[in-house]
Amino acid sequence: MMNDIEEVLFSEEKLKAVVKQLGAQITEDYKDRRLLMVSILKGSVVFMSDLMRSIDIKCEIDFMAVSSYGSGVKSSGTVRILKDLDRDIRGYDVLIVEDILDSGMTLNYLMDLLYARNPNSIRICTLFDKPERRKVDIYPDYKGLEVPDKFIVGYGLDYDEKYRNLPFVGVLKPEVYMKNNKE
Ligand code: IMP
Ligand code: MG
């Protein structure tokens, strides 16, 4: 697996420090709130599990799984809900936990959907942000690191469902994509 990595962008130690800082900020901001952390599967599971342990107030967690429709419909930002939340979010201060904010289409759709359910508040916490790629007006309330317009893997992020288990974040070698395209 390591042979497929061209360059390490963020080490395990760096990620740990960034997550710790985000956790401290969220702890401060949500002291008197009813925090519900909502992890978007599957990319955010590694981030979620570290972030929740760096938060020092009572909170609840839940998960959602979504998938974008085929390329034609994707541009409209429509997503399909594969797994919905287990609860009614009225009265909760929802914090969406996402791995990476790219075009912003997925979260834009999700925010509208969750707002309609009348939570007390909704905010977005993303570990990575690719602002250059944004197609809709959406800004994260909390963000870990800005990344260049490169495809990154590791710490939950995948290429073709693999590399999520890398403890650091890196860039794949181009031949990995090319090999897959030939198959
Ligand atoms: P958006 O709707 O374009 O913002 O899609 C964001 C989703 O695309 C993320 O939750 C990831 O699953 C995926 N994604 C975007 N960029 C990358 C990347 O560089 N590596 C891995 N997954 C990515
Ligand atoms: Mg993904």
mmCIF file of C-alpha atoms and ligand atoms in Angstrom:
data_model
loop_
_atom_site.group_PDB
_atom_site.id
_atom_site.type_symbol
_atom_site.label_atom_id
_atom_site.label_comp_id
_atom_site.label_asym_id
_atom_site.label_seq_id
_atom_site.Cartn_x
_atom_site.Cartn_y
_atom_site.Cartn_z
ATOM 1 C CA MET A 1 0.000 0.000 0.000
ATOM 2 C CA MET A 2 2.814 2.410 0.921
ATOM 3 C CA ASN A 3 4.347 1.891 -2.515
ATOM 4 C CA ASP A 4 1.330 3.606 -4.065
ATOM 5 C CA ILE A 5 1.979 6.874 -2.205
ATOM 6 C CA GLU A 6 3.922 9.584 -4.000
ATOM 7 C CA GLU A 7 4.115 12.112 -1.196
ATOM 8 C CA VAL A 8 2.995 12.431 2.426
ATOM 9 C CA LEU A 9 1.130 15.735 2.827
ATOM 10 C CA PHE A 10 0.204 15.528 6.512
ATOM 11 C CA SER A 11 1.818 13.224 9.057
ATOM 12 C CA GLU A 12 -0.023 11.419 11.818
ATOM 13 C CA GLU A 13 1.401 13.909 14.338
ATOM 14 C CA LYS A 14 0.272 16.915 12.317
ATOM 15 C CA LEU A 15 -3.271 15.528 12.002
ATOM 16 C CA LYS A 16 -3.368 14.820 15.717
ATOM 17 C CA ALA A 17 -2.434 18.415 16.541
ATOM 18 C CA VAL A 18 -5.003 19.860 14.126
ATOM 19 C CA VAL A 19 -7.806 17.652 15.465
ATOM 20 C CA LYS A 20 -6.918 18.520 19.048
ATOM 21 C CA GLN A 21 -7.194 22.222 18.275
ATOM 22 C CA LEU A 22 -10.564 21.788 16.553
ATOM 23 C CA GLY A 23 -11.818 19.793 19.546
ATOM 24 C CA ALA A 24 -10.766 22.528 21.957
ATOM 25 C CA GLN A 25 -12.565 25.188 19.914
ATOM 26 C CA ILE A 26 -15.751 23.101 19.667
ATOM 27 C CA THR A 27 -15.630 22.372 23.414
ATOM 28 C CA GLU A 28 -15.516 26.099 24.088
ATOM 29 C CA ASP A 29 -18.255 27.032 21.590
ATOM 30 C CA TYR A 30 -20.725 24.284 22.586
ATOM 31 C CA LYS A 31 -20.410 24.508 26.380
ATOM 32 C CA ASP A 32 -24.057 25.373 26.926
ATOM 33 C CA ARG A 33 -25.415 23.596 23.857
ATOM 34 C CA ARG A 34 -26.979 20.237 23.120
ATOM 35 C CA LEU A 35 -24.317 18.976 20.748
ATOM 36 C CA LEU A 36 -25.106 16.276 18.215
ATOM 37 C CA MET A 37 -22.143 15.329 16.030
ATOM 38 C CA VAL A 38 -23.228 13.919 12.687
ATOM 39 C CA SER A 39 -20.550 11.999 10.800
ATOM 40 C CA ILE A 40 -20.976 11.604 7.066
ATOM 41 C CA LEU A 41 -19.997 8.050 6.123
ATOM 42 C CA LYS A 42 -17.598 6.720 5.257
ATOM 43 C CA GLY A 43 -14.838 9.272 4.728
ATOM 44 C CA SER A 44 -15.247 11.040 8.061
ATOM 45 C CA VAL A 45 -15.153 8.037 10.415
ATOM 46 C CA VAL A 46 -11.464 8.311 11.294
ATOM 47 C CA PHE A 47 -11.700 12.070 11.819
ATOM 48 C CA MET A 48 -14.934 11.647 13.808
ATOM 49 C CA SER A 49 -13.474 9.075 16.160
ATOM 50 C CA ASP A 50 -10.478 11.288 16.952
ATOM 51 C CA LEU A 51 -12.449 14.544 17.074
ATOM 52 C CA MET A 52 -15.109 13.268 19.480
ATOM 53 C CA ARG A 53 -12.394 12.161 21.893
ATOM 54 C CA SER A 54 -10.864 15.626 21.830
ATOM 55 C CA ILE A 55 -14.187 17.197 22.848
ATOM 56 C CA ASP A 56 -14.590 17.656 26.564
ATOM 57 C CA ILE A 57 -18.337 18.264 26.971
ATOM 58 C CA LYS A 58 -21.354 15.941 26.795
ATOM 59 C CA CYS A 59 -22.370 15.167 23.248
ATOM 60 C CA GLU A 60 -24.261 12.618 21.196
ATOM 61 C CA ILE A 61 -23.286 11.143 17.861
ATOM 62 C CA ASP A 62 -25.099 9.935 14.787
ATOM 63 C CA PHE A 63 -24.256 8.898 11.245
ATOM 64 C CA MET A 64 -25.560 9.537 7.767
ATOM 65 C CA ALA A 65 -24.567 7.855 4.531
ATOM 66 C CA VAL A 66 -25.195 9.596 1.236
ATOM 67 C CA SER A 67 -24.236 8.983 -2.337
ATOM 68 C CA SER A 68 -24.233 11.329 -5.269
ATOM 69 C CA TYR A 69 -26.461 10.449 -8.189
ATOM 70 C CA GLY A 70 -24.893 9.660 -11.581
ATOM 71 C CA SER A 71 -22.829 12.354 -13.251
ATOM 72 C CA GLY A 72 -25.770 13.954 -15.055
ATOM 73 C CA VAL A 73 -27.714 14.651 -11.898
ATOM 74 C CA LYS A 74 -24.634 15.338 -9.788
ATOM 75 C CA SER A 75 -24.355 18.884 -11.087
ATOM 76 C CA SER A 76 -27.745 19.660 -9.562
ATOM 77 C CA GLY A 77 -26.312 18.638 -6.197
ATOM 78 C CA THR A 78 -28.903 15.962 -5.592
ATOM 79 C CA VAL A 79 -27.776 13.218 -3.272
ATOM 80 C CA ARG A 80 -29.375 9.955 -2.302
ATOM 81 C CA ILE A 81 -29.728 9.149 1.402
ATOM 82 C CA LEU A 82 -28.404 5.626 2.000
ATOM 83 C CA LYS A 83 -28.661 5.855 5.787
ATOM 84 C CA ASP A 84 -30.611 8.533 7.597
ATOM 85 C CA LEU A 85 -30.212 9.803 11.166
ATOM 86 C CA ASP A 86 -31.687 7.689 13.956
ATOM 87 C CA ARG A 87 -33.416 10.598 15.688
ATOM 88 C CA ASP A 88 -35.448 13.751 15.440
ATOM 89 C CA ILE A 89 -32.951 16.653 15.531
ATOM 90 C CA ARG A 90 -35.329 19.310 16.893
ATOM 91 C CA GLY A 91 -33.652 21.036 19.836
ATOM 92 C CA TYR A 92 -30.185 19.783 18.946
ATOM 93 C CA ASP A 93 -27.153 21.831 17.942
ATOM 94 C CA VAL A 94 -26.040 19.766 14.986
ATOM 95 C CA LEU A 95 -22.397 19.688 13.964
ATOM 96 C CA ILE A 96 -21.841 17.983 10.619
ATOM 97 C CA VAL A 97 -18.474 16.231 10.570
ATOM 98 C CA GLU A 98 -17.060 15.834 7.064
ATOM 99 C CA ASP A 99 -13.732 14.625 5.706
ATOM 100 C CA ILE A 100 -13.303 17.107 2.875
ATOM 101 C CA LEU A 101 -15.249 19.983 1.374
ATOM 102 C CA ASP A 102 -14.706 19.886 -2.372
ATOM 103 C CA SER A 103 -17.390 21.223 -4.758
ATOM 104 C CA GLY A 104 -19.628 21.620 -1.718
ATOM 105 C CA MET A 105 -22.594 20.018 -3.517
ATOM 106 C CA THR A 106 -23.054 17.185 -1.030
ATOM 107 C CA LEU A 107 -23.067 19.389 2.055
ATOM 108 C CA ASN A 108 -25.175 22.051 0.395
ATOM 109 C CA TYR A 109 -27.909 19.528 -0.224
ATOM 110 C CA LEU A 110 -27.543 18.017 3.229
ATOM 111 C CA MET A 111 -27.720 21.386 4.989
ATOM 112 C CA ASP A 112 -31.030 22.204 3.280
ATOM 113 C CA LEU A 113 -32.409 18.804 4.149
ATOM 114 C CA LEU A 114 -31.399 19.036 7.815
ATOM 115 C CA TYR A 115 -32.474 22.678 8.212
ATOM 116 C CA ALA A 116 -35.987 21.661 7.171
ATOM 117 C CA ARG A 117 -36.103 19.383 10.230
ATOM 118 C CA ASN A 118 -35.787 22.398 12.545
ATOM 119 C CA PRO A 119 -32.718 21.759 14.673
ATOM 120 C CA ASN A 120 -31.608 24.483 17.075
ATOM 121 C CA SER A 121 -28.548 25.164 14.895
ATOM 122 C CA ILE A 122 -26.371 23.522 12.247
ATOM 123 C CA ARG A 123 -22.680 24.021 11.661
ATOM 124 C CA ILE A 124 -20.073 22.308 9.512
ATOM 125 C CA CYS A 125 -16.726 20.953 10.673
ATOM 126 C CA THR A 126 -14.501 19.692 7.884
ATOM 127 C CA LEU A 127 -10.996 18.366 8.292
ATOM 128 C CA PHE A 128 -9.903 19.382 4.799
ATOM 129 C CA ASP A 129 -11.034 22.184 2.535
ATOM 130 C CA LYS A 130 -10.351 22.604 -1.190
ATOM 131 C CA PRO A 131 -11.696 26.156 -1.664
ATOM 132 C CA GLU A 132 -10.521 26.354 -5.302
ATOM 133 C CA ARG A 133 -12.962 23.631 -6.277
ATOM 134 C CA ARG A 134 -16.088 25.148 -4.720
ATOM 135 C CA LYS A 135 -19.166 25.287 -6.977
ATOM 136 C CA VAL A 136 -21.701 26.548 -4.442
ATOM 137 C CA ASP A 137 -21.631 29.179 -1.713
ATOM 138 C CA ILE A 138 -20.827 27.113 1.321
ATOM 139 C CA TYR A 139 -18.282 27.842 4.028
ATOM 140 C CA PRO A 140 -17.173 25.543 6.837
ATOM 141 C CA ASP A 141 -17.590 26.896 10.378
ATOM 142 C CA TYR A 142 -14.614 24.817 11.477
ATOM 143 C CA LYS A 143 -11.862 23.609 9.221
ATOM 144 C CA GLY A 144 -8.642 21.797 9.841
ATOM 145 C CA LEU A 145 -6.450 22.311 6.799
ATOM 146 C CA GLU A 146 -6.682 23.834 3.353
ATOM 147 C CA VAL A 147 -5.438 21.537 0.616
ATOM 148 C CA PRO A 148 -4.419 22.183 -2.982
ATOM 149 C CA ASP A 149 -6.459 20.796 -5.869
ATOM 150 C CA LYS A 150 -4.923 17.329 -5.671
ATOM 151 C CA PHE A 151 -6.583 14.021 -4.919
ATOM 152 C CA ILE A 152 -5.607 12.949 -1.414
ATOM 153 C CA VAL A 153 -6.042 9.649 0.439
ATOM 154 C CA GLY A 154 -5.667 8.307 3.966
ATOM 155 C CA TYR A 155 -7.100 9.064 7.418
ATOM 156 C CA GLY A 156 -10.530 7.976 6.142
ATOM 157 C CA LEU A 157 -10.271 9.340 2.607
ATOM 158 C CA ASP A 158 -10.345 6.773 -0.174
ATOM 159 C CA TYR A 159 -9.482 6.148 -3.761
ATOM 160 C CA ASP A 160 -11.763 3.396 -5.081
ATOM 161 C CA GLU A 161 -12.671 2.527 -1.445
ATOM 162 C CA LYS A 162 -9.053 1.844 -0.543
ATOM 163 C CA TYR A 163 -6.335 3.648 1.460
ATOM 164 C CA ARG A 164 -8.776 4.770 4.182
ATOM 165 C CA ASN A 165 -6.661 2.969 6.771
ATOM 166 C CA LEU A 166 -3.488 4.971 6.167
ATOM 167 C CA PRO A 167 -2.756 6.878 9.401
ATOM 168 C CA PHE A 168 -1.443 9.893 7.451
ATOM 169 C CA VAL A 169 -2.674 11.796 4.381
ATOM 170 C CA GLY A 170 -0.860 11.532 1.089
ATOM 171 C CA VAL A 171 -1.059 11.902 -2.668
ATOM 172 C CA LEU A 172 -1.301 8.796 -4.838
ATOM 173 C CA LYS A 173 1.162 8.048 -7.621
ATOM 174 C CA PRO A 174 -0.391 8.754 -11.033
ATOM 175 C CA GLU A 175 0.300 5.180 -12.177
ATOM 176 C CA VAL A 176 -2.214 3.926 -9.604
ATOM 177 C CA TYR A 177 -5.007 5.776 -11.420
ATOM 178 C CA MET A 178 -3.696 4.719 -14.819
ATOM 179 C CA LYS A 179 -3.483 1.069 -13.845
ATOM 180 C CA ASN A 180 -7.107 1.204 -12.684
ATOM 181 C CA ASN A 181 -8.274 2.892 -15.863
ATOM 182 C CA LYS A 182 -6.810 0.084 -17.939
ATOM 183 C CA GLU A 183 -8.541 -2.658 -15.939
HETATM 184 P P1 IMP B 1 -18.342 17.530 -2.727
HETATM 185 O O1 IMP B 1 -19.821 17.349 -2.781
HETATM 186 O O2 IMP B 1 -17.753 17.726 -4.098
HETATM 187 O O3 IMP B 1 -17.901 18.609 -1.767
HETATM 188 O O4 IMP B 1 -17.793 16.106 -2.297
HETATM 189 C C1 IMP B 1 -17.065 15.880 -1.176
HETATM 190 C C2 IMP B 1 -16.761 14.385 -1.105
HETATM 191 O O5 IMP B 1 -15.959 14.005 -2.244
HETATM 192 C C3 IMP B 1 -15.946 14.070 0.107
HETATM 193 O O6 IMP B 1 -16.760 13.758 1.213
HETATM 194 C C4 IMP B 1 -15.108 12.897 -0.373
HETATM 195 O O7 IMP B 1 -15.809 11.691 -0.191
HETATM 196 C C5 IMP B 1 -14.920 13.139 -1.858
HETATM 197 N N1 IMP B 1 -13.611 13.769 -2.142
HETATM 198 C C6 IMP B 1 -13.389 15.019 -2.614
HETATM 199 N N2 IMP B 1 -12.080 15.270 -2.773
HETATM 200 C C7 IMP B 1 -11.432 14.137 -2.372
HETATM 201 C C8 IMP B 1 -10.030 13.761 -2.291
HETATM 202 O O8 IMP B 1 -9.099 14.528 -2.608
HETATM 203 N N3 IMP B 1 -9.792 12.510 -1.843
HETATM 204 C C9 IMP B 1 -10.765 11.639 -1.482
HETATM 205 N N4 IMP B 1 -12.074 11.939 -1.529
HETATM 206 C C10 IMP B 1 -12.407 13.178 -1.982
HETATM 207 MG MG MG B 2 -15.364 9.343 -0.801
#
